[in-house]
Amino acid sequence: MGNRLSRILEENQGRFVSGQEIGRRLGTSRAAVWKQVQTLRRRGFGIEGARGAGYRLLGRPDVIEEADLRFRLRVHSLWNTFHILSLTDSTNSRAVALAESGAPEGTVVCADAQTGGRGRFGRAWESPPGLNLYVSLLLRPRVEPPQAPQLTLVTAVALAAAVEASTGLSARLKWPNDLYLGGRKAAGILAELSADADRLRHVVIGVGLNVNADERDFPPAVRGKATSLKIQAGRAFPRVEVLGRFLECFSDAYRLFLGAGLRGVLPEWRRRSLLDGKRVVLRVHGDDVAGTAVGVDDAGLLIFRREGASVAERLPSGEIVDFER
Ligand code: BTN
């Protein structure tokens, strides 16, 4: 009920809506509308009431609620089970545990904050409350195990599309798993898979997206290198809106991937590639190697030419630790 009222107020974008009109749309009395307004105010919504004019929305709390998220998804959505937590160690760890106890494809785990957020190569992912998105997706695709890492590129394409649709900014992708805005990292992806010799059991895809963090919210070590949607766009974004868009963009990209393989999404990846033709430093198994990132091949491998080499190599994993700006 409260969600329907908040949606009516949201649709009117800060303009007054009369109590009578709201009551008509909700099928309740004006007195019942007033009670619901009180409930929303207790939940942190800013609602102005004026005699003769009605009610208008001044602000909403930036919380992610399941009903609100579901409302933003298509009717026959890929996503069916939601674990929306205020605090957890790591949404990836939660999703892996759920996967191992038989949770279905289409399970989403999202947390307001993480105490043990994990990044690639065993690094920590700072996850303060109230600002960003920390979300993990559980998938059980019927693809060969060697294809599973390609889902990182599929996710990056979906994330870029969702960020662009939400903000109007242009997102760039840094192989294999980073999303950049204005030359700085705004999001990272951590895919973890479980497979038998010839069969993929599940894939968990974790996404950390900096949404409303300000410069001061980043730890000193990444200040100047990290960014957020808010820093780049100059305004804050409701996290549930960005998450809803991402989940829908992911469904589209995932469908293309299942139908046509990586080539279904590669044009969208290449169009946003940050590194093509640039001189980079690549870290492989602890060694830093200078060379050129030529591009990404049809299987999602990095085409890399070492300095001085005449032939390029294709790498399934690694980290670009520095690149020509
Ligand atoms: C990276 O760039 O190193 C990847 C960062 C991935 C962070 C996300 S936040 C949600 C999910 N849960 C985790 O513990 N990690 C991922």
XYZ file of C-alpha atoms and ligand atoms in Angstrom:
341
model
C 0.000 0.000 0.000
C 2.668 2.485 1.104
C 4.627 1.588 -2.008
C 1.680 2.415 -4.262
C 1.300 5.782 -2.563
C 5.015 6.550 -2.873
C 4.827 5.641 -6.564
C 1.901 8.007 -7.180
C 3.821 10.817 -5.489
C 7.004 9.898 -7.389
C 5.174 9.916 -10.741
C 4.165 13.505 -10.065
C 7.775 14.566 -9.541
C 7.393 16.997 -6.664
C 4.000 18.410 -7.744
C 1.052 18.318 -5.344
C -1.520 15.540 -5.762
C -4.821 15.981 -3.931
C -5.796 13.559 -1.175
C -9.004 12.913 -3.100
C -7.129 11.931 -6.271
C -4.779 9.648 -4.320
C -7.749 8.089 -2.489
C -9.491 7.491 -5.828
C -6.427 5.739 -7.279
C -5.847 3.621 -4.183
C -9.545 2.938 -3.588
C -9.406 4.332 -0.035
C -10.708 7.319 1.918
C -8.786 10.564 2.397
C -8.372 9.674 6.063
C -6.730 6.377 5.048
C -4.447 8.285 2.669
C -3.388 10.546 5.530
C -2.534 7.480 7.649
C -0.396 6.070 4.856
C 1.386 9.395 4.490
C 2.256 9.151 8.199
C 3.602 5.635 7.679
C 5.791 6.732 4.778
C 7.103 9.679 6.806
C 8.088 7.274 9.592
C 10.029 5.274 6.969
C 12.017 8.387 6.086
C 10.073 9.825 3.126
C 9.884 13.617 3.014
C 6.236 14.445 2.185
C 4.794 17.931 2.328
C 1.071 18.217 3.008
C -0.794 21.461 2.241
C -4.456 22.131 2.917
C -6.332 22.435 -0.370
C -3.362 21.209 -2.456
C -2.716 17.687 -1.175
C 0.661 16.009 -0.847
C 3.969 16.167 -2.649
C 7.167 14.183 -2.416
C 10.252 16.075 -1.270
C 12.608 13.137 -0.901
C 12.759 9.402 -0.385
C 15.081 7.274 1.714
C 17.632 5.493 -0.407
C 16.769 1.981 0.689
C 16.330 -1.055 -1.521
C 13.067 -2.857 -0.845
C 12.052 -6.046 -2.561
C 8.580 -4.840 -3.602
C 10.037 -1.687 -5.113
C 12.710 -3.682 -6.955
C 10.236 -6.253 -8.292
C 8.009 -3.441 -9.557
C 10.894 -2.320 -11.788
C 11.397 -5.759 -13.358
C 9.526 -7.352 -16.232
C 6.679 -9.734 -15.439
C 8.493 -12.823 -16.710
C 11.811 -11.809 -15.295
C 14.885 -14.018 -14.985
C 15.027 -12.900 -11.343
C 12.830 -14.830 -8.933
C 14.346 -14.885 -5.439
C 15.697 -11.854 -3.592
C 17.813 -11.690 -0.456
C 18.008 -8.019 0.437
C 20.204 -7.626 3.480
C 21.226 -4.610 5.505
C 24.617 -6.121 6.414
C 26.534 -9.226 5.409
C 30.143 -10.376 5.142
C 30.103 -10.663 1.344
C 27.123 -11.003 -0.999
C 29.265 -13.356 -3.136
C 29.865 -15.627 -0.130
C 26.112 -15.574 0.650
C 25.247 -16.389 -2.958
C 27.798 -19.239 -3.129
C 26.325 -20.723 0.079
C 22.810 -20.415 -1.368
C 23.962 -22.023 -4.629
C 25.459 -24.953 -2.738
C 22.202 -25.504 -0.880
C 20.281 -25.679 -4.182
C 19.006 -22.096 -4.705
C 17.681 -21.555 -8.236
C 19.138 -19.611 -11.131
C 17.783 -16.086 -10.850
C 18.597 -15.616 -7.153
C 19.774 -12.108 -6.278
C 21.679 -11.208 -3.105
C 22.083 -7.542 -2.324
C 23.385 -5.791 0.782
C 23.417 -2.218 2.007
C 26.896 -2.824 3.472
C 29.501 -5.613 3.582
C 32.030 -6.342 6.335
C 34.202 -8.584 4.135
C 33.556 -7.403 0.574
C 35.939 -9.239 -1.764
C 37.649 -7.942 -4.891
C 39.799 -9.786 -7.436
C 43.183 -11.252 -6.437
C 42.148 -11.517 -2.781
C 41.807 -7.786 -2.345
C 39.180 -6.193 -0.082
C 36.269 -4.246 -1.571
C 35.368 -1.357 0.738
C 31.607 -1.511 1.265
C 30.264 1.319 3.472
C 26.488 1.516 4.112
C 23.923 3.732 2.414
C 25.963 4.674 -0.659
C 26.668 1.993 -3.235
C 25.468 -1.252 -4.768
C 26.850 -4.610 -3.648
C 24.994 -7.340 -5.478
C 25.561 -10.970 -6.442
C 23.684 -12.968 -9.064
C 23.319 -16.738 -9.061
C 23.264 -18.373 -12.509
C 23.220 -21.943 -13.725
C 23.890 -21.544 -17.460
C 24.085 -24.630 -19.673
C 27.449 -23.768 -21.192
C 30.811 -25.530 -21.170
C 32.969 -24.638 -18.109
C 35.627 -22.850 -20.223
C 32.933 -20.441 -21.443
C 31.940 -19.364 -17.925
C 34.569 -16.588 -17.556
C 32.959 -14.908 -20.567
C 30.076 -14.037 -18.241
C 32.311 -11.328 -16.767
C 32.259 -9.560 -20.143
C 28.493 -10.137 -20.470
C 28.022 -8.543 -17.034
C 30.252 -5.590 -17.917
C 28.167 -4.861 -21.021
C 24.934 -4.993 -18.989
C 26.374 -2.787 -16.264
C 27.579 -0.229 -18.790
C 24.159 -0.122 -20.460
C 22.410 0.309 -17.094
C 24.792 3.047 -15.928
C 24.395 4.909 -19.220
C 20.583 4.645 -19.149
C 20.446 5.835 -15.518
C 22.918 8.715 -15.796
C 23.371 9.705 -19.445
C 27.157 9.286 -18.955
C 29.361 7.193 -21.261
C 30.846 4.124 -19.628
C 34.105 2.499 -20.762
C 35.210 -1.064 -20.059
C 38.668 -2.169 -18.997
C 39.360 -5.843 -19.691
C 38.213 -7.998 -18.128
C 36.052 -6.654 -15.324
C 36.206 -2.923 -14.634
C 33.804 -0.158 -15.532
C 35.297 3.313 -15.911
C 33.663 6.737 -15.897
C 35.651 9.870 -16.640
C 38.933 7.895 -16.576
C 38.360 6.391 -13.108
C 37.060 3.051 -11.884
C 33.395 3.110 -10.828
C 32.660 -0.619 -10.655
C 34.271 -4.039 -10.503
C 33.004 -7.545 -11.166
C 34.023 -10.728 -9.352
C 32.817 -13.988 -10.939
C 33.182 -17.240 -8.993
C 32.271 -20.579 -10.496
C 31.862 -24.162 -9.440
C 32.197 -26.917 -12.021
C 32.705 -30.676 -12.376
C 35.065 -31.919 -15.076
C 32.599 -31.273 -17.879
C 29.642 -29.536 -16.283
C 29.179 -26.106 -14.818
C 27.289 -26.254 -11.525
C 26.805 -22.575 -10.856
C 28.298 -19.154 -11.422
C 28.059 -16.314 -8.917
C 28.633 -12.869 -10.334
C 29.341 -10.109 -7.848
C 29.132 -6.474 -8.782
C 30.294 -3.539 -6.723
C 29.122 -0.236 -8.224
C 29.919 3.103 -6.616
C 26.644 5.002 -6.838
C 26.433 7.885 -4.364
C 29.904 7.852 -2.790
C 31.659 11.217 -2.523
C 35.433 11.603 -2.830
C 35.814 11.531 0.988
C 33.983 8.179 1.195
C 36.831 6.350 -0.585
C 39.786 4.987 1.390
C 42.944 7.105 0.858
C 44.592 4.357 -1.239
C 42.004 4.626 -4.023
C 41.125 8.325 -3.745
C 41.820 9.912 -7.125
C 41.543 6.528 -8.873
C 37.966 5.615 -7.977
C 34.773 7.444 -8.844
C 30.997 7.110 -8.522
C 27.895 7.922 -10.534
C 27.272 10.865 -8.212
C 30.766 12.323 -8.598
C 30.564 12.047 -12.387
C 26.967 13.187 -12.893
C 26.826 15.779 -10.106
C 23.663 14.309 -8.575
C 22.612 11.322 -6.485
C 20.704 8.305 -7.835
C 18.185 6.029 -6.070
C 20.069 2.751 -5.802
C 16.963 0.665 -6.422
C 16.485 2.383 -9.780
C 20.053 1.620 -10.891
C 19.805 -1.960 -9.616
C 16.491 -2.549 -11.411
C 17.997 -1.296 -14.672
C 21.091 -3.433 -14.221
C 19.054 -6.597 -13.587
C 16.982 -6.002 -16.719
C 20.003 -5.139 -18.874
C 21.689 -8.261 -17.528
C 18.712 -10.439 -18.536
C 18.930 -9.059 -22.088
C 22.688 -9.587 -22.385
C 22.473 -13.049 -20.786
C 19.761 -14.116 -23.253
C 21.973 -12.995 -26.148
C 24.908 -14.899 -24.662
C 22.913 -18.113 -24.196
C 21.534 -17.844 -27.744
C 24.580 -16.727 -29.716
C 27.547 -17.081 -27.370
C 29.891 -14.226 -26.575
C 29.604 -12.861 -30.101
C 26.039 -11.766 -29.146
C 27.443 -9.093 -26.826
C 31.002 -8.508 -28.087
C 30.174 -5.552 -30.367
C 28.751 -3.737 -27.333
C 31.863 -4.601 -25.323
C 34.307 -3.534 -28.020
C 32.461 -0.269 -28.616
C 33.235 0.685 -25.006
C 36.715 -0.785 -24.733
C 39.084 1.540 -22.894
C 42.371 -0.074 -23.861
C 42.372 -1.035 -27.550
C 45.699 -0.097 -29.124
C 47.034 1.396 -25.873
C 50.340 0.719 -24.185
C 49.683 -1.096 -20.924
C 51.412 -2.896 -18.072
C 49.972 -6.353 -17.553
C 50.452 -8.367 -14.365
C 50.453 -12.121 -15.011
C 51.269 -14.536 -12.168
C 52.947 -11.718 -10.226
C 55.136 -10.447 -13.101
C 54.639 -7.039 -14.694
C 55.012 -7.041 -18.474
C 54.868 -3.950 -20.716
C 53.180 -4.140 -24.107
C 50.153 -3.179 -26.161
C 46.554 -4.251 -25.546
C 45.572 -4.937 -29.144
C 41.968 -5.899 -28.379
C 39.725 -8.706 -27.202
C 39.260 -11.802 -29.376
C 36.002 -13.636 -30.115
C 36.420 -15.814 -27.027
C 36.947 -12.794 -24.742
C 40.717 -13.299 -24.374
C 43.001 -10.282 -24.269
C 45.164 -9.919 -27.398
C 48.428 -8.612 -25.982
C 51.700 -7.843 -27.760
C 54.745 -7.713 -25.473
C 57.146 -4.857 -26.070
C 59.540 -5.878 -28.850
C 57.558 -8.995 -29.832
C 56.264 -9.362 -33.372
C 53.479 -11.842 -32.513
C 50.638 -11.173 -30.115
C 49.512 -13.612 -27.381
C 45.997 -14.348 -26.181
C 45.498 -14.281 -22.414
C 42.535 -15.743 -20.526
C 43.240 -13.782 -17.342
C 45.501 -11.168 -15.855
C 45.321 -7.625 -14.610
C 46.163 -4.407 -16.372
C 47.904 -2.464 -13.613
C 48.738 0.633 -15.651
C 47.750 2.042 -19.018
C 48.346 4.994 -21.298
C 45.749 7.695 -20.531
C 37.151 -6.019 -8.343
O 37.173 -5.058 -9.102
O 38.182 -6.406 -7.774
C 35.843 -6.772 -8.146
C 35.031 -6.200 -7.018
C 33.739 -6.935 -6.767
C 33.024 -6.442 -5.520
C 31.654 -7.021 -5.392
S 30.663 -6.188 -4.183
C 29.442 -7.412 -4.303
C 30.162 -8.730 -4.404
N 30.468 -9.249 -3.086
C 31.785 -9.312 -2.873
O 32.325 -9.693 -1.810
N 32.449 -8.862 -3.957
C 31.543 -8.487 -5.016
